[in-house]
Amino acid sequence: MIYLDYQATTPLAPEVREAMLPWLVGEAEGDGFANPASPYRAGRAASVAVEMARDAVAALLPPGGRVFFTSGATEAINWALFCGARVKPGGVVGSAIEHAAGLQCIEALGGSLLPVGAYGLLPVPAADALPEGGIVATMLVNNEIGTIQPVAAIAEVAHARGSWMLCDAVQGFGRIVIPEGPDLIAVTAHKIHGPKGIGALWVRDGVALPPFMRGGAQEQGMRAGTVSPALCAGFGAAARLAAERMDADAAHVARLWDIALDELQGWEINGATGEGQRWRGNLNIRRDGVNATRLLSDARQVAFSLGSACGSGSGRVSHVLRAIGLSEADARSSIRLGWGRYTSEETLRAGLGAIKAAAALQGHI
Ligand code: PLP
């Protein structure tokens, strides 16, 4: 498989696998399976592993907040919005290009959506477009078109309205510096070469978010349920690696971006491309008359997508592409390519070659 779908998920880093194994197979201290809440030595060792992971994840987030582990970003977003809305009842507003996790919560809470411009960037809203004493949800990097939103500026307006700001930072976490400003930040491990099934909600100190899961006293009484030392150790190792390699990864990704643009002449890019406006590990492109679904099947040795992994299979056209003003036909002629740390130039060229050959079958040379 030629993997060009880094926005859907990323391969597990070898270092992450190494960090997880002792806690999976029971070799850490000889007793790696222990419950991290248990009072004896093995339990305390597991608890130390969890706390070291928490510190590593926190190091990639702004100062002045606490990290609570969750099952992923979807859970973190549900927690922030549903529990937050109980204490911030002024209403929920989010960008029209939020991931399904945010969109579905906003819809269920009777909230509204802010339109984005043609390049997939959210203009900083006027104060009266935001709720008073509510919650404003804006993602940092869009998962379909890679555009980077002005999160800090939006947080400022939200705060002026006495609202909290939730940032879905999933696609920016570990790749770019997370801006200060949000009160709540949702992240996940599997987009930074960590394991699936673990994420976190960062809560700014002083933000009185009610607890989510009720039960045991885990996660400082905020999210009950036994945490997995293996998943935490993996998340922590992935975060440490991301911190060490942030600049190198970004430079690598930018090199691949240049190659892809060179190879894909005749295609149009969806979303902004300016410096600082886009994560260059995402290329969402379209070509008039191309049937993207057919392309996907004709280039089946390449793993790429038509939009978010969560929306695929629904047959619906991407809400993000529609929100930036594309017609249904243009949206159906668009594909999403994503690359990252472990994508070599050869792999990228091979994948693009296969996609171009599949487009040629449709008469697009
Ligand atoms: N938000 C964004 C922007 C995403 O790309 C994803 C992942 O698909 C999620 C949220 C959901 O994250 P998780 O898979 O950890 O629930």
Coordinates of C-alpha atoms and ligand atoms in Angstrom, one line a residue:
M1 CA 0.0 0.0 0.0
I2 CA 1.2 3.5 -0.8
Y3 CA -0.1 5.5 2.1
L4 CA -1.2 9.0 1.3
D5 CA -3.9 9.6 3.9
Y6 CA -2.1 11.1 6.9
Q7 CA -5.1 13.2 7.9
A8 CA -7.1 10.0 8.5
T9 CA -4.4 8.4 10.7
T10 CA -0.7 8.0 10.8
P11 CA 1.6 4.9 11.1
L12 CA 2.7 4.0 14.6
A13 CA 6.3 5.2 15.2
P14 CA 8.7 2.4 16.1
E15 CA 9.7 4.3 19.3
V16 CA 6.0 4.4 20.3
R17 CA 5.7 0.7 19.8
E18 CA 8.7 0.1 22.0
A19 CA 7.3 2.4 24.7
M20 CA 4.0 0.6 24.7
L21 CA 5.1 -3.1 24.6
P22 CA 6.2 -3.4 28.2
W23 CA 2.8 -2.2 29.4
L24 CA 1.0 -4.5 27.0
V25 CA 2.8 -7.8 27.6
G26 CA 3.5 -7.3 31.3
E27 CA 7.2 -6.9 31.2
A28 CA 7.6 -3.5 32.7
E29 CA 9.1 -4.0 36.2
G30 CA 7.9 -7.6 35.6
D31 CA 4.3 -6.5 36.3
G32 CA 3.3 -4.1 33.5
F33 CA -0.3 -5.1 33.6
A34 CA -1.0 -3.5 37.0
N35 CA -3.8 -1.0 37.5
P36 CA -2.3 2.5 37.7
A37 CA -4.7 3.3 40.6
S38 CA -3.5 0.3 42.7
P39 CA -1.5 1.3 45.8
Y40 CA 1.3 -1.4 45.6
R41 CA 4.6 -1.0 43.7
A42 CA 3.5 -2.3 40.3
G43 CA 0.5 0.0 40.4
R44 CA 2.6 3.0 41.3
A45 CA 5.0 2.2 38.5
A46 CA 2.1 2.2 36.0
S47 CA 0.8 5.4 37.5
V48 CA 4.3 7.0 37.0
A49 CA 4.2 5.9 33.3
V50 CA 0.8 7.6 32.9
E51 CA 2.0 10.8 34.6
M52 CA 5.2 11.0 32.5
A53 CA 3.0 10.6 29.4
R54 CA 0.7 13.4 30.7
D55 CA 3.7 15.7 31.0
A56 CA 4.9 14.9 27.5
V57 CA 1.4 15.7 26.0
A58 CA 1.2 18.9 28.1
A59 CA 4.6 20.0 26.8
L60 CA 3.0 20.4 23.3
L61 CA 0.1 22.5 24.7
P62 CA 0.0 26.0 26.1
P63 CA 1.2 26.6 29.7
G64 CA -1.4 27.0 32.5
G65 CA -3.7 24.1 32.0
R66 CA -4.3 20.4 32.8
V67 CA -4.4 17.4 30.5
F68 CA -7.1 14.8 31.0
F69 CA -6.8 11.6 29.1
T70 CA -9.8 10.5 27.0
S71 CA -10.5 7.8 24.5
G72 CA -9.8 10.2 21.7
A73 CA -10.6 13.7 20.4
T74 CA -14.2 12.8 19.7
E75 CA -14.7 12.1 23.4
A76 CA -12.8 15.3 24.4
I77 CA -15.0 17.4 22.1
N78 CA -18.2 15.8 23.4
W79 CA -17.1 16.4 27.0
A80 CA -16.1 20.0 26.3
L81 CA -19.4 20.9 24.5
F82 CA -22.0 18.9 26.4
C83 CA -20.6 19.4 29.9
G84 CA -19.5 23.0 29.1
A85 CA -22.9 24.0 27.8
R86 CA -24.3 23.2 31.3
V87 CA -22.3 25.9 32.9
K88 CA -22.0 28.2 29.8
P89 CA -25.7 28.2 28.7
G90 CA -25.4 31.2 26.3
G91 CA -25.3 29.0 23.2
V92 CA -22.8 27.2 21.0
V93 CA -21.3 28.5 17.8
G94 CA -18.7 26.7 15.6
S95 CA -17.1 27.1 12.2
A96 CA -18.9 25.5 9.3
I97 CA -15.8 23.3 8.6
E98 CA -15.5 21.6 12.0
H99 CA -15.0 17.9 12.0
A100 CA -18.1 15.7 12.4
A101 CA -17.3 15.4 16.1
G102 CA -17.8 19.1 16.6
L103 CA -20.5 19.6 14.1
Q104 CA -22.7 16.8 15.5
C105 CA -22.4 18.1 19.0
I106 CA -23.1 21.7 17.9
E107 CA -26.2 20.5 16.1
A108 CA -27.4 18.4 19.0
L109 CA -27.0 21.4 21.3
G110 CA -29.0 23.6 18.9
G111 CA -26.0 25.7 18.1
S112 CA -25.2 27.6 14.9
L113 CA -22.3 27.7 12.3
L114 CA -20.1 30.5 11.2
P115 CA -19.4 30.6 7.4
V116 CA -15.8 30.4 6.1
G117 CA -14.4 32.2 3.1
A118 CA -13.6 30.6 -0.3
Y119 CA -10.1 29.7 0.8
G120 CA -11.3 27.8 3.9
L121 CA -10.3 30.4 6.4
L122 CA -12.7 31.6 9.1
P123 CA -12.8 35.4 9.3
V124 CA -12.4 36.6 12.9
P125 CA -16.1 37.1 13.8
A126 CA -17.6 40.3 15.0
A127 CA -18.5 40.2 18.7
D128 CA -22.2 40.0 18.1
A129 CA -21.8 36.9 15.9
L130 CA -20.7 35.0 19.0
P131 CA -22.8 33.9 21.9
E132 CA -22.7 35.7 25.3
G133 CA -21.7 33.3 28.0
G134 CA -21.6 30.3 25.7
I135 CA -19.0 28.3 23.8
V136 CA -17.2 29.0 20.6
A137 CA -15.7 26.0 18.8
T138 CA -13.0 26.4 16.1
M139 CA -10.6 23.9 14.8
L140 CA -6.9 24.8 14.4
V141 CA -6.0 22.9 11.2
N142 CA -8.8 21.6 9.0
N143 CA -8.7 17.8 8.4
E144 CA -9.9 18.0 4.8
I145 CA -8.1 21.0 3.3
G146 CA -5.4 21.7 5.9
T147 CA -6.2 25.4 6.4
I148 CA -5.0 27.0 9.6
Q149 CA -7.6 29.0 11.5
P150 CA -6.9 32.3 13.5
V151 CA -7.6 30.6 16.8
A152 CA -6.0 33.1 19.1
A153 CA -7.8 36.0 17.6
I154 CA -11.2 34.2 17.8
A155 CA -10.5 33.3 21.4
E156 CA -10.0 37.0 22.2
V157 CA -13.4 37.8 20.8
A158 CA -15.0 34.8 22.5
H159 CA -13.5 36.0 25.8
A160 CA -14.8 39.5 25.3
R161 CA -18.3 37.9 25.1
G162 CA -17.7 36.0 28.3
S163 CA -17.7 32.7 26.3
W164 CA -15.2 29.8 26.4
M165 CA -13.3 28.8 23.3
L166 CA -12.9 25.2 22.4
C167 CA -10.2 24.3 19.9
D168 CA -10.1 21.0 18.0
A169 CA -6.4 21.0 17.6
V170 CA -6.2 17.4 16.3
Q171 CA -4.6 18.1 13.0
G172 CA -2.2 20.7 14.3
F173 CA -1.1 19.0 17.5
G174 CA 2.6 18.0 17.3
R175 CA 2.9 19.6 13.9
I176 CA 2.7 23.3 14.6
V177 CA 2.8 25.3 17.9
I178 CA -0.6 25.4 19.5
P179 CA -1.7 29.0 20.0
E180 CA -2.5 30.3 23.4
G181 CA -6.1 31.6 23.9
P182 CA -8.4 28.6 23.9
D183 CA -9.9 27.5 27.2
L184 CA -10.4 23.9 26.1
I185 CA -8.2 22.0 23.5
A186 CA -9.0 18.5 22.1
V187 CA -6.2 16.3 20.8
T188 CA -5.6 12.7 19.8
A189 CA -2.6 10.4 19.6
H190 CA -3.2 8.6 16.3
K191 CA -2.5 11.6 14.1
I192 CA 1.0 11.9 15.6
H193 CA 2.2 8.3 15.2
G194 CA 0.7 7.3 18.5
P195 CA -1.9 4.6 19.1
K196 CA -5.6 4.8 18.4
G197 CA -8.1 4.9 21.3
I198 CA -6.4 7.7 23.3
G199 CA -6.6 11.4 23.2
A200 CA -6.9 14.2 25.7
L201 CA -8.8 17.3 26.7
W202 CA -6.7 20.2 27.9
V203 CA -8.5 22.5 30.3
R204 CA -7.1 25.9 31.1
D205 CA -6.6 26.5 34.8
G206 CA -9.6 28.2 36.3
V207 CA -12.1 26.9 33.7
A208 CA -14.7 25.1 35.7
L209 CA -15.7 22.3 33.3
P210 CA -17.9 19.7 34.9
P211 CA -16.6 16.1 35.0
F212 CA -17.6 13.8 32.2
M213 CA -17.7 10.2 33.1
R214 CA -18.9 9.4 36.6
G215 CA -17.5 6.5 38.6
G216 CA -14.0 6.1 40.0
A217 CA -11.7 8.9 41.0
Q218 CA -9.4 8.6 37.9
E219 CA -8.2 11.7 36.1
Q220 CA -8.7 13.8 39.2
G221 CA -12.3 12.8 39.4
M222 CA -13.0 14.4 36.0
R223 CA -13.2 11.3 33.8
A224 CA -13.8 8.0 35.6
G225 CA -12.5 4.7 34.2
T226 CA -9.2 2.9 34.3
V227 CA -6.7 4.5 32.1
S228 CA -4.5 2.3 29.9
P229 CA -0.8 2.7 30.8
A230 CA 0.1 1.2 27.4
L231 CA -1.9 3.7 25.4
C232 CA -0.7 6.6 27.7
A233 CA 2.9 5.5 27.3
G234 CA 2.4 5.4 23.5
F235 CA 0.8 8.8 23.5
G236 CA 3.6 10.2 25.6
A237 CA 6.3 8.7 23.4
A238 CA 4.6 10.1 20.3
A239 CA 4.3 13.5 21.9
R240 CA 8.0 13.5 22.9
L241 CA 9.0 12.5 19.3
A242 CA 6.8 15.2 17.8
A243 CA 8.4 17.8 20.0
E244 CA 11.9 16.8 19.0
R245 CA 11.1 16.5 15.3
M246 CA 8.6 19.3 14.8
D247 CA 10.9 21.4 12.6
A248 CA 12.3 18.5 10.7
D249 CA 8.9 17.0 10.1
A250 CA 7.5 20.3 8.9
A251 CA 10.5 20.8 6.5
H252 CA 10.1 17.3 5.2
V253 CA 6.4 17.8 4.6
A254 CA 7.0 21.1 2.8
R255 CA 9.5 19.4 0.5
L256 CA 6.9 16.8 -0.4
W257 CA 4.4 19.5 -1.0
D258 CA 6.6 21.1 -3.6
I259 CA 7.1 17.7 -5.3
A260 CA 3.3 17.1 -5.4
L261 CA 2.6 20.6 -6.8
D262 CA 5.2 20.0 -9.5
E263 CA 3.7 16.6 -10.4
L264 CA 0.1 17.6 -10.4
Q265 CA 0.0 20.3 -13.0
G266 CA -3.5 20.9 -14.3
W267 CA -5.2 20.3 -10.9
E268 CA -6.6 23.1 -8.8
I269 CA -6.0 23.3 -5.1
N270 CA -8.9 23.5 -2.7
G271 CA -8.2 25.9 0.2
A272 CA -5.6 28.6 1.0
T273 CA -2.0 27.8 0.3
G274 CA -0.2 30.9 1.7
E275 CA 2.6 30.7 4.2
G276 CA 1.1 30.0 7.6
Q277 CA -2.4 29.4 6.1
R278 CA -2.0 25.7 5.5
W279 CA -0.4 22.6 6.8
R280 CA 1.6 21.4 3.8
G281 CA 1.1 17.8 4.6
N282 CA -2.4 18.1 3.1
L283 CA -3.2 18.6 -0.5
N284 CA -6.9 18.7 -1.5
I285 CA -7.1 19.0 -5.2
R286 CA -9.7 18.9 -8.0
R287 CA -9.8 18.6 -11.7
D288 CA -12.8 19.4 -13.9
G289 CA -14.6 16.4 -15.1
V290 CA -12.6 13.9 -12.9
N291 CA -14.8 11.3 -11.2
A292 CA -13.0 11.0 -7.9
T293 CA -14.8 7.9 -6.8
R294 CA -13.7 6.1 -9.9
L295 CA -10.1 7.5 -9.4
L296 CA -10.1 6.0 -5.9
S297 CA -11.0 2.6 -7.3
D298 CA -8.7 2.7 -10.4
A299 CA -5.7 3.8 -8.2
R300 CA -6.5 1.2 -5.5
Q301 CA -2.8 0.6 -4.7
V302 CA -2.8 4.1 -3.2
A303 CA -4.5 4.9 0.0
F304 CA -6.0 8.4 -0.3
S305 CA -9.4 9.7 0.2
L306 CA -12.3 11.9 -0.9
G307 CA -12.7 13.7 2.4
S308 CA -12.7 12.8 6.1
A309 CA -12.4 9.2 7.1
C310 CA -15.5 9.6 9.3
G311 CA -17.6 10.9 6.4
S312 CA -16.4 8.3 3.8
G313 CA -18.9 5.7 2.9
S314 CA -21.8 8.1 3.5
G315 CA -21.9 9.0 -0.2
R316 CA -22.5 12.6 0.9
V317 CA -20.4 15.3 -0.6
S318 CA -17.9 16.9 1.8
H319 CA -19.4 19.7 3.9
V320 CA -16.0 21.4 4.0
L321 CA -15.8 21.6 0.2
R322 CA -19.4 22.9 0.0
A323 CA -18.7 25.4 2.8
I324 CA -15.8 26.9 0.7
G325 CA -18.2 27.4 -2.2
L326 CA -17.5 24.4 -4.4
S327 CA -20.4 23.1 -6.5
E328 CA -21.4 19.5 -5.9
A329 CA -19.7 18.5 -9.2
D330 CA -16.4 20.2 -8.2
A331 CA -16.6 18.5 -4.8
R332 CA -17.1 15.2 -6.5
S333 CA -14.0 15.8 -8.6
S334 CA -11.8 16.5 -5.5
I335 CA -9.4 14.2 -3.7
R336 CA -7.5 14.5 -0.5
L337 CA -3.8 13.5 -0.2
G338 CA -1.9 13.6 3.0
W339 CA 1.7 12.8 3.8
G340 CA 4.1 13.1 6.7
R341 CA 7.2 11.9 8.6
Y342 CA 7.4 8.4 7.1
T343 CA 6.5 9.3 3.5
S344 CA 9.5 9.1 1.2
E345 CA 9.9 11.1 -2.0
E346 CA 9.8 7.8 -3.9
T347 CA 6.6 6.8 -2.2
L348 CA 5.0 10.1 -3.0
R349 CA 6.1 10.0 -6.6
A350 CA 4.8 6.5 -7.0
G351 CA 1.4 7.4 -5.5
L352 CA 1.1 10.5 -7.6
G353 CA 2.1 8.5 -10.7
A354 CA -0.7 6.0 -10.0
I355 CA -3.2 8.7 -9.5
K356 CA -2.2 10.5 -12.7
A357 CA -2.5 7.1 -14.6
A358 CA -6.0 6.6 -13.2
A359 CA -6.9 10.2 -14.2
A360 CA -5.6 9.4 -17.7
L361 CA -8.0 6.5 -17.9
Q362 CA -10.7 9.2 -17.6
G363 CA -9.1 11.2 -20.4
H364 CA -7.3 13.7 -18.2
I365 CA -3.6 13.7 -19.1
Ligands
PLP1 N1 -11.1 16.3 14.9 C1 -10.4 16.2 13.8 C2 -10.0 17.5 13.1 C3 -10.0 15.0 13.2 O1 -9.3 14.9 12.1 C4 -10.4 13.8 14.0 C5 -10.0 12.5 13.5 O2 -10.5 11.9 12.5 C6 -11.1 13.9 15.1 C7 -11.5 15.2 15.6 C8 -11.6 12.7 15.9 O3 -10.5 12.2 16.6 P1 -10.6 10.8 17.3 O4 -10.4 9.8 16.1 O5 -9.4 10.7 18.2 O6 -11.9 10.6 17.9

